[in-house]
Amino acid sequence: MNESYNREATVVTPEHVRLHLQTAGLGSRAAALIADMLLLLAAFGIVSLLTGLILIPLDLAVADLFGEYAIAFLIVFAALLTGAYYALAEYYMAGQTFGKRWLGLRVVQENGQPVTFLSALIRNFFRLIDFMPSFYIAGALWMFFHPLDKRLGDLAAGTIVVRDLEHERRRIRHRTQKWLDKWRMQHRFSLTIPDAARGKVEREDWLLLAAYAERLPSLDNRKRDELAWRITQRLLRKLELDLNPYTLYPAAFLVELYILLSEEWSL
């Protein structure tokens, strides 16, 4: 879920490394919350069903007596299940619940380090306040106005919810690959690069080529060809290949080169 209003948080790790992380906005966090609540509701439904099945064979009077205890048990179970799920999942799943994992979100500490058990416990204890007066209205309002999209639980625990970089990379690669497959069906172009020439491609060259390929779905034809011409000239000089066969269709050349090199450079 893309959110144009997501903000960037700059954190400095204990190793004095500066990281720029994109915060998770209200929309994606709400979607992750709904996914988690549906999962919890399914677990609670299963336990409720099993409890009901246990009471069915009992006599009516005994069932009524145990039914009161069963209701109390289910209330306590629901509270413990909800609290334990969020705290334990975020700690043992490196800052993620299943909902956050599906949405590509992660909880980290303000210094960029993984969330600790204590901070996971504190931030989820404050869900009781964020939930008020109903369905996280207080938490949503606080997130909306906070510059780093924090709810009260994040402020108390010293945490921040950010977009998971690896999830974003996989999503971008998947989108790019789908677009390139469609584009290649319309633009037939054969390219063979000798192994010796491949070895001359450095990381900086690959990052430039990958950035161009990932931007292709959003580029208009004029911008696409203009960038392709510049990048093709640079890479052909690096690869020591003749300019003429490839500069006629620079975008097609770059697409095929990206496909050829992506397996070894994406590892």
XYZ file of N, CA, C and O in Angstrom, residues 7-11 19-25 29 90 94-96 100 105-115 119 123 146-151 153-164:
196
model
N 6.598 9.869 5.856
C 7.706 10.751 6.148
C 8.971 9.951 6.397
O 8.920 8.747 6.600
N 10.078 10.631 6.355
C 11.363 9.964 6.509
C 11.940 10.260 7.883
O 11.934 11.405 8.345
N 12.443 9.211 8.520
C 13.089 9.359 9.822
C 14.577 9.101 9.665
O 14.984 8.136 9.014
N 15.385 9.969 10.239
C 16.837 9.800 10.214
C 17.284 9.341 11.592
O 17.033 10.021 12.591
N 17.907 8.169 11.632
C 18.374 7.632 12.912
C 19.874 7.371 12.823
O 20.413 7.105 11.748
N 21.041 6.317 9.177
C 20.067 5.599 8.356
C 18.877 6.502 8.052
O 18.425 7.262 8.913
N 18.388 6.403 6.823
C 17.193 7.139 6.424
C 16.074 6.121 6.204
O 16.128 5.326 5.262
N 15.096 6.138 7.073
C 14.022 5.153 7.043
C 12.694 5.835 6.757
O 12.419 6.922 7.277
N 11.872 5.191 5.938
C 10.554 5.737 5.627
C 9.553 5.240 6.655
O 9.389 4.042 6.856
N 8.891 6.153 7.336
C 7.931 5.761 8.358
C 6.675 5.172 7.731
O 6.320 5.492 6.602
N 6.012 4.311 8.478
C 4.757 3.711 8.022
C 3.603 4.624 8.408
O 3.467 5.008 9.570
N 2.795 5.000 7.444
C 1.698 5.927 7.683
C 0.465 5.260 8.247
O 0.413 4.041 8.460
N -0.596 1.044 8.437
C -0.659 0.486 9.784
C -2.069 0.040 10.131
O -2.256 -0.961 10.831
N 6.187 -9.296 17.915
C 7.126 -8.234 17.559
C 8.527 -8.519 18.077
O 9.517 -8.141 17.437
N 11.302 -10.142 14.960
C 12.138 -8.983 14.610
C 11.316 -7.751 14.270
O 11.508 -7.115 13.240
N 10.385 -7.416 15.157
C 9.623 -6.188 14.988
C 8.398 -6.303 14.104
O 7.836 -5.285 13.702
N 7.975 -7.517 13.817
C 6.825 -7.697 12.938
C 5.781 -8.599 13.582
O 6.102 -9.516 14.336
N 1.929 -6.949 9.984
C 3.015 -6.070 9.559
C 3.870 -6.731 8.478
O 4.334 -6.071 7.544
N 5.913 -3.872 6.972
C 6.225 -2.912 8.035
C 7.067 -3.587 9.111
O 7.050 -4.807 9.256
N 7.783 -2.769 9.875
C 8.625 -3.319 10.941
C 8.778 -2.286 12.064
O 8.940 -1.094 11.789
N 8.760 -2.763 13.306
C 9.007 -1.903 14.465
C 10.492 -1.957 14.798
O 11.071 -3.043 14.909
N 11.118 -0.789 14.928
C 12.513 -0.712 15.355
C 12.608 0.314 16.476
O 11.702 1.126 16.682
N 13.713 0.284 17.191
C 13.952 1.301 18.201
C 14.400 2.598 17.531
O 14.796 2.609 16.364
N 14.349 3.676 18.269
C 14.662 4.984 17.699
C 16.097 5.089 17.201
O 16.407 5.948 16.375
N 16.992 4.221 17.698
C 18.371 4.223 17.216
C 18.595 3.236 16.078
O 19.736 2.971 15.692
N 17.507 2.676 15.545
C 17.613 1.765 14.415
C 17.856 0.317 14.788
O 17.867 -0.564 13.918
N 18.056 0.036 16.077
C 18.317 -1.329 16.520
C 17.013 -2.127 16.597
O 15.919 -1.554 16.660
N 17.115 -3.477 16.595
C 15.905 -4.300 16.703
C 15.155 -4.020 18.004
O 15.748 -3.651 19.020
N 13.849 -4.197 17.968
C 13.020 -3.948 19.131
C 13.346 -4.958 20.233
O 13.579 -6.141 19.957
N 10.638 -3.046 25.220
C 9.997 -2.021 24.396
C 8.766 -2.571 23.694
O 7.756 -1.864 23.552
N 5.115 -0.804 24.374
C 4.336 -0.206 23.287
C 2.984 -0.896 23.122
O 2.003 -0.256 22.727
N 1.654 13.509 14.504
C 3.055 13.358 14.899
C 3.953 13.372 13.658
O 3.644 12.737 12.655
N 5.085 14.069 13.689
C 5.954 14.169 12.501
C 6.564 12.847 12.057
O 6.984 12.720 10.910
N 6.618 11.844 12.939
C 7.180 10.543 12.579
C 6.136 9.425 12.672
O 6.490 8.257 12.818
N 4.853 9.790 12.595
C 3.755 8.812 12.575
C 3.768 7.900 13.801
O 3.480 6.698 13.694
N 4.076 8.456 14.950
C 4.121 7.651 16.169
C 2.786 7.709 16.894
O 2.149 8.765 16.957
N 2.392 6.564 17.459
C 1.269 6.578 18.391
C 1.838 6.677 19.799
O 3.062 6.691 20.000
N 1.977 4.575 22.214
C 2.800 3.423 22.583
C 4.222 3.535 22.070
O 5.181 3.134 22.741
N 4.398 4.095 20.871
C 5.743 4.284 20.317
C 6.516 5.333 21.110
O 7.723 5.189 21.340
N 5.819 6.394 21.541
C 6.480 7.425 22.340
C 6.950 6.855 23.676
O 8.061 7.140 24.128
N 6.105 6.041 24.303
C 6.462 5.473 25.610
C 7.598 4.469 25.501
O 8.458 4.389 26.388
N 7.625 3.688 24.411
C 8.617 2.621 24.277
C 9.868 3.067 23.530
O 10.850 2.324 23.482
N 9.846 4.261 22.938
C 11.002 4.711 22.161
C 11.170 3.926 20.881
O 12.297 3.563 20.498
N 10.050 3.642 20.206
C 10.083 2.850 18.968
C 9.493 3.656 17.818
O 8.862 4.692 18.015
N 9.672 3.129 16.625
C 9.123 3.740 15.421
C 8.784 2.623 14.436
O 9.498 1.612 14.365
N 7.686 2.770 13.729
C 7.272 1.771 12.737
C 7.686 2.277 11.364
O 7.311 3.384 10.955
N 8.476 1.474 10.661
C 9.021 1.885 9.365
C 8.673 0.846 8.311
O 8.247 -0.277 8.617
N 8.869 1.228 7.070
C 8.686 0.301 5.964
C 9.908 -0.605 5.873
O 11.042 -0.132 5.899
N 9.673 -1.904 5.743
C 10.750 -2.880 5.663
C 11.433 -2.765 4.301
O 10.811 -2.939 3.257
